[in-house]
Short mmCIF file of C-alpha atoms in Angstrom, two decimals:
data_model
loop_
_atom_site.label_atom_id
_atom_site.label_comp_id
_atom_site.label_asym_id
_atom_site.label_seq_id
_atom_site.Cartn_x
_atom_site.Cartn_y
_atom_site.Cartn_z
CA MET A 1 -7.73 34.17 -45.27
CA ASP A 2 -4.82 35.06 -47.41
CA ILE A 3 -2.05 32.64 -46.53
CA LEU A 4 0.57 34.52 -48.48
CA GLN A 5 -0.27 37.70 -46.66
CA ALA A 6 0.05 35.89 -43.33
CA LEU A 7 3.37 34.34 -44.27
CA ASP A 8 4.51 37.74 -45.41
CA ALA A 9 3.60 39.20 -42.04
CA VAL A 10 5.40 36.41 -40.20
CA TRP A 11 8.43 36.87 -42.41
CA ALA A 12 8.46 40.61 -41.86
CA ALA A 13 8.28 40.06 -38.13
CA ARG A 14 10.66 37.09 -38.14
CA TRP A 15 13.23 38.59 -35.77
CA PRO A 16 10.91 39.44 -32.89
CA ILE A 17 9.06 36.14 -33.37
CA LEU A 18 12.30 34.15 -33.45
CA GLU A 19 13.33 35.90 -30.29
CA GLY A 20 10.00 34.93 -28.77
CA ILE A 21 10.55 31.30 -29.74
CA GLN A 22 14.03 31.45 -28.28
CA HIS A 23 12.69 32.78 -24.99
CA THR A 24 9.94 30.16 -24.89
CA LEU A 25 12.52 27.42 -25.43
CA PHE A 26 14.96 28.83 -22.92
CA ILE A 27 12.32 29.34 -20.22
CA SER A 28 10.82 25.89 -20.79
CA ILE A 29 14.09 24.00 -20.88
CA LEU A 30 15.51 25.75 -17.83
CA SER A 31 12.29 25.27 -15.84
CA ILE A 32 12.06 21.61 -16.83
CA ILE A 33 15.69 20.91 -15.93
CA MET A 34 15.61 22.72 -12.58
CA GLY A 35 12.11 21.47 -11.82
CA THR A 36 13.18 17.90 -12.54
CA ILE A 37 16.24 18.10 -10.30
CA LEU A 38 14.16 19.62 -7.51
CA GLY A 39 11.36 17.15 -8.24
CA VAL A 40 13.60 14.11 -7.89
CA GLY A 41 14.52 15.45 -4.46
CA VAL A 42 10.84 15.95 -3.64
CA GLY A 43 10.06 12.41 -4.80
CA LEU A 44 12.91 10.91 -2.78
CA ILE A 45 11.80 12.68 0.37
CA LEU A 46 8.16 11.70 -0.19
CA THR A 47 9.26 8.07 -0.53
CA TYR A 48 12.10 7.70 1.95
CA GLY A 49 12.11 10.82 4.13
CA ASN A 50 11.38 10.73 7.85
CA ARG A 51 7.94 11.68 9.05
CA TRP A 52 8.40 15.40 9.64
CA ILE A 53 10.32 16.35 6.56
CA ARG A 54 7.95 14.18 4.55
CA PHE A 55 5.02 16.05 6.02
CA LEU A 56 6.52 19.42 5.06
CA VAL A 57 7.34 18.31 1.53
CA ARG A 58 3.88 16.77 1.20
CA LEU A 59 2.39 20.20 2.05
CA TYR A 60 4.69 21.84 -0.50
CA SER A 61 3.72 19.41 -3.21
CA ASP A 62 -0.02 19.43 -2.51
CA PHE A 63 -0.11 23.20 -2.30
CA LEU A 64 1.72 23.69 -5.59
CA ARG A 65 -0.31 21.10 -7.42
CA GLY A 66 -3.54 22.51 -6.05
CA THR A 67 -2.80 26.03 -7.23
CA PRO A 68 -3.31 27.19 -10.83
CA VAL A 69 0.03 27.88 -12.52
CA PHE A 70 -1.35 31.24 -13.42
CA VAL A 71 -1.78 32.18 -9.76
CA LEU A 72 1.66 30.78 -9.03
CA ILE A 73 3.23 33.02 -11.66
CA LEU A 74 1.43 36.10 -10.37
CA ALA A 75 2.42 35.21 -6.80
CA CYS A 76 6.09 34.76 -7.68
CA PHE A 77 6.14 38.07 -9.49
CA TYR A 78 4.07 40.28 -7.18
CA ILE A 79 4.21 38.68 -3.73
CA LEU A 80 7.94 37.93 -3.64
CA SER A 81 8.73 41.57 -4.31
CA VAL A 82 6.57 42.55 -1.33
CA VAL A 83 8.72 40.43 0.97
CA GLY A 84 11.85 41.98 -0.46
CA ILE A 85 12.89 39.43 -3.07
CA GLN A 86 13.22 41.38 -6.29
CA LEU A 87 12.98 39.16 -9.31
CA THR A 88 12.59 40.31 -12.89
CA ALA A 89 9.48 39.07 -14.67
CA TYR A 90 11.69 36.64 -16.52
CA GLN A 91 13.23 35.22 -13.34
CA ALA A 92 9.92 35.12 -11.50
CA GLY A 93 8.36 33.23 -14.40
CA ILE A 94 11.10 30.61 -14.51
CA PHE A 95 10.91 30.31 -10.74
CA ALA A 96 7.15 29.70 -10.83
CA LEU A 97 7.39 27.11 -13.60
CA THR A 98 10.24 25.38 -11.79
CA LEU A 99 8.16 25.05 -8.62
CA PHE A 100 5.19 23.80 -10.61
CA CYS A 101 7.35 21.28 -12.45
CA SER A 102 9.04 20.06 -9.26
CA SER A 103 5.77 19.21 -7.55
CA HIS A 104 4.57 17.17 -10.50
CA VAL A 105 7.90 15.42 -11.06
CA GLY A 106 8.00 14.72 -7.32
CA GLU A 107 4.74 12.82 -7.47
CA ILE A 108 5.82 10.94 -10.58
CA VAL A 109 9.07 9.87 -8.94
CA ARG A 110 7.31 8.86 -5.73
CA GLY A 111 4.76 6.83 -7.63
CA ALA A 112 7.40 5.08 -9.71
CA LEU A 113 9.56 4.18 -6.72
CA GLN A 114 6.62 2.90 -4.71
CA ALA A 115 5.45 0.80 -7.64
CA ILE A 116 8.64 -1.28 -7.54
CA PRO A 117 7.81 -4.59 -5.84
CA ALA A 118 9.22 -5.07 -2.33
CA GLY A 119 10.94 -8.23 -3.58
CA GLN A 120 13.39 -6.09 -5.53
CA THR A 121 14.54 -4.33 -2.38
CA GLU A 122 14.78 -7.64 -0.53
CA ALA A 123 16.80 -9.29 -3.28
CA ALA A 124 19.16 -6.30 -3.37
CA LYS A 125 19.56 -6.41 0.40
CA SER A 126 20.17 -10.14 0.34
CA ILE A 127 23.23 -9.71 -1.86
CA GLY A 128 24.59 -7.15 0.56
CA LEU A 129 23.84 -3.87 -1.22
CA THR A 130 23.65 -0.73 0.90
CA PHE A 131 20.74 1.59 0.27
CA ARG A 132 22.77 3.89 -1.95
CA LYS A 133 24.05 1.08 -4.16
CA MET A 134 20.62 -0.50 -4.28
CA PHE A 135 19.07 2.79 -5.33
CA VAL A 136 21.59 3.40 -8.09
CA SER A 137 21.69 -0.13 -9.55
CA VAL A 138 18.27 -1.58 -8.82
CA LEU A 139 15.60 0.95 -7.91
CA PHE A 140 16.33 4.01 -10.00
CA PRO A 141 16.84 2.21 -13.34
CA GLN A 142 13.46 0.57 -12.88
CA ALA A 143 11.76 3.75 -11.70
CA LEU A 144 13.19 5.66 -14.66
CA ARG A 145 11.26 3.53 -17.11
CA GLN A 146 8.06 4.30 -15.23
CA ILE A 147 8.87 7.98 -14.92
CA LEU A 148 9.71 8.76 -18.52
CA PRO A 149 6.28 8.72 -20.22
CA THR A 150 4.64 10.83 -17.50
CA TRP A 151 7.65 13.10 -17.30
CA VAL A 152 7.38 13.84 -21.02
CA ASN A 153 3.79 14.77 -20.40
CA THR A 154 4.82 17.18 -17.64
CA ALA A 155 7.48 18.71 -19.89
CA THR A 156 4.88 19.54 -22.53
CA GLU A 157 2.66 21.02 -19.82
CA ILE A 158 5.51 23.34 -18.87
CA VAL A 159 5.99 24.46 -22.47
CA LYS A 160 2.30 25.28 -22.67
CA ALA A 161 2.27 26.96 -19.26
CA SER A 162 5.14 29.21 -20.37
CA THR A 163 2.62 31.20 -22.44
CA LEU A 164 1.15 32.42 -19.16
CA LEU A 165 4.33 34.41 -18.55
CA SER A 166 3.05 36.87 -21.16
CA ILE A 167 0.73 38.23 -18.48
CA ILE A 168 3.64 39.51 -16.40
CA GLY A 169 5.29 40.94 -19.50
CA VAL A 170 7.77 38.26 -20.52
CA VAL A 171 8.07 38.47 -24.28
CA GLU A 172 7.92 34.78 -25.06
CA LEU A 173 6.45 33.39 -28.27
CA LEU A 174 2.82 34.24 -27.53
CA LEU A 175 3.45 37.83 -26.49
CA SER A 176 5.83 38.46 -29.38
CA VAL A 177 3.15 37.22 -31.76
CA GLN A 178 0.54 39.36 -30.03
CA GLN A 179 2.78 42.37 -30.54
CA VAL A 180 2.96 41.63 -34.26
CA ILE A 181 -0.81 41.21 -34.35
CA SER A 182 -1.31 44.60 -32.79
CA ARG A 183 0.57 46.08 -35.76
CA THR A 184 -0.87 43.91 -38.55
CA PHE A 185 -4.32 42.84 -37.24
CA LEU A 186 -3.75 39.39 -38.75
CA SER A 187 -4.94 37.73 -35.51
CA LEU A 188 -6.36 34.51 -36.94
CA GLU A 189 -3.33 33.72 -39.07
CA LEU A 190 -0.74 34.63 -36.49
CA TYR A 191 -2.43 32.90 -33.56
CA PHE A 192 -2.64 29.85 -35.76
CA PHE A 193 1.05 30.19 -36.51
CA ALA A 194 1.91 30.49 -32.81
CA GLY A 195 -0.21 27.45 -32.01
CA PHE A 196 1.56 25.52 -34.71
CA VAL A 197 4.99 26.38 -33.31
CA PHE A 198 3.92 25.21 -29.83
CA PHE A 199 2.63 22.04 -31.37
CA LEU A 200 5.97 21.47 -33.12
CA ILE A 201 7.93 21.96 -29.92
CA ASN A 202 5.77 19.52 -27.98
CA PHE A 203 5.63 17.09 -30.85
CA ALA A 204 9.43 17.01 -30.89
CA ILE A 205 9.53 16.44 -27.12
CA GLU A 206 7.07 13.55 -27.38
CA LYS A 207 8.96 12.00 -30.28
CA VAL A 208 12.27 12.12 -28.45
CA GLY A 209 10.55 10.74 -25.35
CA ARG A 210 9.12 7.80 -27.30
CA LEU A 211 12.49 7.14 -28.85
CA VAL A 212 14.24 7.02 -25.49
CA GLU A 213 11.40 4.92 -24.09
CA ARG A 214 11.91 2.34 -26.81
CA LYS A 215 15.67 2.43 -26.36
CA ILE A 216 15.54 1.62 -22.67
CA ALA A 217 12.56 -0.76 -22.80
CA ILE A 218 13.22 -4.08 -21.06
CA PRO A 219 13.03 -6.97 -23.54
CA THR A 220 10.44 -9.60 -22.73
CA MET B 1 35.94 -26.19 17.74
CA SER B 2 34.85 -23.55 15.29
CA SER B 3 31.56 -21.80 15.94
CA PRO B 4 28.46 -23.17 14.22
CA ILE B 5 27.43 -21.66 10.87
CA LEU B 6 24.10 -20.63 12.30
CA GLU B 7 23.05 -20.30 15.87
CA ILE B 8 19.61 -19.16 16.92
CA GLN B 9 18.76 -18.82 20.59
CA ASN B 10 15.38 -18.03 22.09
CA LEU B 11 14.27 -16.01 19.05
CA HIS B 12 11.10 -14.00 19.45
CA LYS B 13 9.50 -11.90 16.75
CA ARG B 14 6.20 -10.08 16.70
CA PHE B 15 4.26 -8.16 14.09
CA GLY B 16 2.36 -5.65 16.20
CA LYS B 17 0.39 -7.64 18.76
CA PHE B 18 0.82 -10.91 16.93
CA GLU B 19 3.76 -13.00 18.07
CA VAL B 20 5.02 -14.98 15.08
CA LEU B 21 8.07 -16.59 16.63
CA LYS B 22 7.83 -17.68 20.24
CA GLY B 23 11.30 -18.77 21.24
CA ILE B 24 13.17 -20.65 18.55
CA ASN B 25 16.44 -22.50 19.16
CA LEU B 26 18.38 -23.86 16.25
CA THR B 27 21.99 -24.70 15.52
CA MET B 28 23.48 -25.52 12.14
CA GLN B 29 26.94 -26.91 11.52
CA GLN B 30 28.92 -26.74 8.31
CA GLY B 31 27.25 -28.91 5.66
CA ASP B 32 23.90 -29.23 7.43
CA VAL B 33 20.78 -29.19 5.30
CA ILE B 34 17.73 -28.38 7.35
CA SER B 35 14.18 -28.14 6.04
CA LEU B 36 11.49 -26.14 7.77
CA ILE B 37 8.01 -27.52 7.21
CA GLY B 38 4.67 -26.57 8.66
CA SER B 39 1.40 -24.94 7.71
CA SER B 40 1.32 -21.35 6.54
CA GLY B 41 1.42 -18.86 9.36
CA SER B 42 3.55 -21.15 11.49
CA GLY B 43 6.52 -18.78 11.19
CA LYS B 44 8.84 -20.69 8.83
CA THR B 45 9.42 -17.87 6.40
CA THR B 46 9.73 -15.28 9.15
CA LEU B 47 12.37 -17.42 10.83
CA LEU B 48 14.29 -17.62 7.57
CA ARG B 49 14.03 -13.86 7.04
CA CYS B 50 15.38 -13.15 10.51
CA VAL B 51 18.58 -14.97 9.59
CA ASN B 52 19.57 -12.37 6.99
CA PHE B 53 17.81 -9.57 8.86
CA LEU B 54 15.12 -8.92 6.29
CA GLU B 55 13.08 -8.98 9.49
CA ASP B 56 14.40 -7.56 12.71
CA TYR B 57 13.68 -9.37 15.95
CA GLU B 58 12.88 -8.30 19.49
CA VAL B 59 14.32 -10.96 21.73
CA GLY B 60 17.01 -13.55 21.33
CA LEU B 61 20.07 -14.13 19.25
CA VAL B 62 20.74 -14.92 15.63
CA ALA B 63 24.39 -15.51 14.86
CA VAL B 64 26.00 -16.48 11.57
CA ALA B 65 29.54 -17.87 11.87
CA GLY B 66 29.69 -16.60 15.42
CA GLU B 67 28.64 -13.06 14.60
CA GLN B 68 25.37 -11.67 15.91
CA ILE B 69 23.16 -10.48 13.06
CA GLY B 70 21.68 -6.99 13.13
CA TYR B 71 22.48 -5.93 16.66
CA VAL B 72 25.32 -5.39 19.03
CA GLU B 73 25.02 -5.96 22.78
CA LYS B 74 26.80 -3.43 24.94
CA ASN B 75 26.43 -3.38 28.73
CA GLY B 76 23.22 -5.35 28.42
CA LYS B 77 21.79 -2.84 25.94
CA ARG B 78 21.00 -3.89 22.41
CA THR B 79 21.57 -1.45 19.57
CA ARG B 80 20.97 -1.88 15.88
CA LEU B 81 24.08 -2.02 13.74
CA SER B 82 24.78 0.56 11.06
CA GLU B 83 23.34 0.02 7.61
CA LYS B 84 26.79 -0.72 6.23
CA LYS B 85 27.50 -3.43 8.78
CA ILE B 86 24.09 -5.02 8.27
CA ALA B 87 24.69 -5.05 4.51
CA ARG B 88 28.01 -6.82 5.03
CA GLN B 89 26.36 -9.37 7.33
CA ARG B 90 23.60 -10.03 4.83
CA ALA B 91 26.20 -10.97 2.24
CA MET B 92 27.35 -13.77 4.57
CA THR B 93 24.15 -15.59 3.67
CA GLY B 94 22.54 -16.08 0.28
CA MET B 95 18.81 -16.14 -0.26
CA ALA B 96 16.52 -17.46 -2.97
CA PHE B 97 12.95 -16.23 -2.92
CA GLN B 98 9.56 -17.66 -3.75
CA HIS B 99 9.07 -15.13 -6.54
CA PHE B 100 12.71 -15.20 -7.74
CA ASN B 101 13.02 -11.39 -7.52
CA LEU B 102 15.51 -11.14 -10.35
CA PHE B 103 16.28 -7.60 -11.42
CA PRO B 104 14.12 -7.28 -14.55
CA HIS B 105 16.27 -4.63 -16.22
CA MET B 106 19.40 -6.76 -16.21
CA THR B 107 20.37 -9.82 -18.19
CA ALA B 108 20.85 -13.11 -16.37
CA ILE B 109 24.59 -12.68 -16.13
CA ARG B 110 24.36 -9.05 -14.98
CA ASN B 111 21.98 -10.20 -12.24
CA VAL B 112 24.65 -12.55 -10.98
CA MET B 113 27.47 -10.05 -11.44
CA LEU B 114 25.86 -7.16 -9.56
CA GLY B 115 26.57 -8.36 -6.04
CA LEU B 116 30.03 -9.59 -6.99
CA ILE B 117 30.98 -6.15 -8.25
CA LYS B 118 29.12 -3.93 -5.77
CA THR B 119 29.48 -5.99 -2.61
CA ARG B 120 32.49 -8.21 -3.16
CA GLY B 121 34.41 -5.50 -5.00
CA MET B 122 35.41 -7.71 -7.92
CA SER B 123 36.45 -6.30 -11.25
CA LYS B 124 34.01 -6.75 -14.10
CA ASP B 125 36.08 -9.47 -15.73
CA GLU B 126 36.50 -11.36 -12.50
CA ALA B 127 32.79 -11.08 -11.73
CA ARG B 128 31.91 -12.25 -15.23
CA SER B 129 33.98 -15.40 -14.97
CA VAL B 130 32.55 -16.25 -11.53
CA ALA B 131 29.04 -15.58 -12.83
CA GLU B 132 29.63 -17.75 -15.87
CA LYS B 133 30.86 -20.57 -13.69
CA TRP B 134 27.69 -20.51 -11.59
CA LEU B 135 25.34 -20.04 -14.51
CA GLU B 136 26.89 -23.11 -16.04
CA ARG B 137 26.44 -24.99 -12.77
CA VAL B 138 22.69 -24.26 -12.78
CA GLY B 139 22.47 -25.01 -16.49
CA MET B 140 21.76 -21.44 -17.55
CA LEU B 141 24.96 -20.40 -19.29
CA ASP B 142 23.36 -20.51 -22.74
CA ARG B 143 20.75 -18.00 -21.50
CA ARG B 144 23.26 -15.62 -19.96
CA ASP B 145 22.22 -12.67 -22.10
CA HIS B 146 18.48 -13.17 -21.68
CA PHE B 147 16.42 -10.83 -19.56
CA PRO B 148 14.29 -12.35 -16.77
CA GLY B 149 11.14 -11.59 -18.76
CA GLN B 150 12.45 -13.88 -21.49
CA LEU B 151 12.95 -16.84 -19.16
CA SER B 152 10.54 -19.40 -17.73
CA GLY B 153 9.88 -19.46 -14.00
CA GLY B 154 12.19 -22.40 -13.46
CA GLN B 155 14.95 -20.74 -15.43
CA GLN B 156 14.52 -17.50 -13.50
CA GLN B 157 14.72 -19.36 -10.23
CA ARG B 158 17.92 -21.11 -11.31
CA VAL B 159 19.47 -17.75 -12.21
CA ALA B 160 18.32 -16.39 -8.85
CA ILE B 161 19.99 -19.29 -7.07
CA ALA B 162 23.18 -18.64 -9.07
CA ARG B 163 22.99 -14.97 -8.08
CA ALA B 164 22.82 -15.87 -4.41
CA ILE B 165 25.39 -18.63 -4.39
CA ALA B 166 27.95 -16.83 -6.55
CA MET B 167 28.47 -14.55 -3.56
CA ASN B 168 30.06 -17.54 -1.85
CA PRO B 169 27.81 -17.37 1.23
CA GLN B 170 28.40 -19.43 4.35
CA LEU B 171 24.76 -20.40 4.40
CA MET B 172 22.06 -20.55 1.74
CA LEU B 173 18.45 -19.73 2.56
CA PHE B 174 15.70 -21.05 0.30
CA ASP B 175 12.25 -19.59 0.83
CA GLU B 176 9.62 -21.78 -0.84
CA VAL B 177 11.56 -21.57 -4.06
CA THR B 178 9.26 -23.89 -6.00
CA SER B 179 5.89 -22.64 -4.73
CA ALA B 180 5.38 -20.19 -7.58
CA LEU B 181 6.43 -22.61 -10.30
CA ASP B 182 4.36 -24.66 -12.71
CA PRO B 183 4.49 -28.32 -11.64
CA GLU B 184 6.63 -29.36 -14.60
CA LEU B 185 9.27 -26.77 -13.72
CA VAL B 186 9.66 -27.77 -10.08
CA ASN B 187 12.11 -30.58 -10.66
CA GLU B 188 14.71 -28.60 -12.57
CA VAL B 189 15.02 -26.26 -9.57
CA LEU B 190 15.01 -29.04 -6.98
CA GLU B 191 17.77 -30.82 -8.90
CA VAL B 192 19.94 -27.71 -8.69
CA ILE B 193 19.43 -27.55 -4.93
CA LEU B 194 20.11 -31.25 -4.52
CA ASP B 195 23.31 -30.83 -6.51
CA LEU B 196 24.44 -28.01 -4.21
CA ALA B 197 23.60 -30.05 -1.13
CA LYS B 198 25.76 -32.92 -2.37
CA ASP B 199 28.55 -30.41 -2.68
CA GLY B 200 28.40 -29.72 1.04
CA MET B 201 26.62 -26.36 0.94
CA THR B 202 25.01 -25.47 4.26
CA MET B 203 21.34 -24.84 3.57
CA LEU B 204 18.21 -23.84 5.41
CA LEU B 205 15.06 -24.40 3.39
CA VAL B 206 11.43 -23.55 3.79
CA THR B 207 9.51 -25.94 1.59
CA HIS B 208 6.18 -27.54 0.89
CA GLU B 209 7.79 -30.33 -1.12
CA MET B 210 7.75 -33.07 1.49
CA GLN B 211 9.43 -35.70 -0.64
CA PHE B 212 12.20 -33.25 -1.43
CA ALA B 213 12.59 -32.27 2.23
CA HIS B 214 12.82 -35.96 3.01
CA ASP B 215 15.48 -36.59 0.37
CA VAL B 216 17.70 -33.54 0.75
CA SER B 217 17.79 -32.82 4.48
CA ASN B 218 19.72 -34.33 7.30
CA LYS B 219 17.27 -32.71 9.68
CA VAL B 220 13.67 -31.59 9.37
CA ILE B 221 11.95 -29.12 11.62
CA PHE B 222 8.19 -29.03 11.90
CA MET B 223 7.06 -25.60 12.97
CA HIS B 224 3.77 -25.02 14.62
CA ASP B 225 2.33 -21.82 16.02
CA GLY B 226 5.65 -19.98 16.17
CA LYS B 227 7.46 -22.78 17.92
CA ILE B 228 9.40 -25.84 16.91
CA GLY B 229 6.79 -28.56 17.11
CA GLU B 230 9.03 -31.48 16.35
CA GLU B 231 12.49 -31.98 14.91
CA GLY B 232 14.71 -34.82 13.89
CA PRO B 233 16.16 -36.78 10.99
CA PRO B 234 13.76 -36.94 8.04
CA LYS B 235 13.18 -40.68 8.31
CA GLN B 236 12.06 -40.47 11.90
CA LEU B 237 9.99 -37.31 11.42
CA PHE B 238 8.16 -38.42 8.31
CA LYS B 239 7.72 -42.09 9.18
CA LYS B 240 7.10 -41.87 12.91
CA PRO B 241 5.67 -38.48 13.79
CA LYS B 242 5.35 -38.17 17.55
CA SER B 243 2.65 -35.53 17.68
CA ASP B 244 -0.85 -35.71 16.23
CA ARG B 245 -0.32 -32.28 14.73
CA LEU B 246 2.59 -33.39 12.61
CA ALA B 247 0.75 -36.59 11.65
CA THR B 248 -2.24 -34.56 10.49
CA PHE B 249 -0.01 -32.10 8.67
CA LEU B 250 1.79 -34.87 6.83
CA LYS B 251 -1.47 -36.54 5.91
CA ASN B 252 -2.81 -33.27 4.49
CA SER B 253 0.45 -32.68 2.63
CA LYS B 254 -0.08 -36.00 0.84
CA PHE B 255 3.24 -37.37 1.92
#
């Protein structure tokens, strides 16, 4: 393997590859943000919702988590258009990843809230807090510390799952690299390069996650 | 005459098929200190938790300062109050728990300040000075910036008592506050309670510390099987139990 030759090829194709990286980042970040917002809602309903809405959201969550992301992406792209919702590949991909993310975040949030001892709720009630105030000051800050490590894990899963969008023609990092490979035939070197970039992105996410985790850790 | 601080009439409470409270009557005037004793499962803690509506109840009346807790009666029909009203009523009483239940992500002083700010609507500065006053009273001012995880059980419980009492409740509820403590930490908490009692605080305690119940209360209630088995001044109850049940209970409690 000639490393110089590979670097040369990457350099020559830097603009399309950079654009691929940019798309990967944009798709991942947007899906994670929207999926998290939706997921917090899912988690709240799973924890506090009344029986019927909880049942519906439970179905939603179980179904999404039980389906491969790959199938989800294909479904969002091909099936939605059949029922008259026309999304571009890009939009359909973000939509699929958002749904996937929301179901996982939902379970994380539910688990974290349910792990808080009942005594916390009782103490908050005993000093006259309404549910909203109790949630904001007592429950959520504690849940957040539980959520963060697993949430970081989910975020990296989304970044990795974004490569699957290449199958519906979204030119994210993997597909942009594949396009360069088809011109240069440097598959080993360039796949390695793509893998390394994904690793860097996820490594950065994990590092930031750890940092925040340490910052908000409760002293004992 | 002003209405009693606490009035309980014919209180019934069941968990599913199991009736825990079978008609309790109890009245507390300003400054009363009443201890509830009895074996576990006799309904002491449940009774206490009905007073601040941590448990709802099916039949009867619980009223704090003349105001029925949790429900409103209209044309003979009982409806549950709104969450907001219940929250306001809960703040009329303060409660200390067996397992302290301090908020682990807040320092001692923030634990005390939370209710003052969120429920009583105080400014931060105002809340801080009230919290400092009470932390000093329970001997915890020097630990004000410690997190619960950095405090011993006895210290946590003293902060928890400060948190409850800083709200200036009409009535303090103590639910087996020393049961989870190491023996050598029990006294520091009991001393705080004794100190508050001397100050005229109205208190309802569930306790397994018979000597303490004897010393602090002006009335002791022995609960048995969801009912009041025997009640009276501590001297009479501890020295001359009328029922065999209470006599046996006291013997087993090593009083």
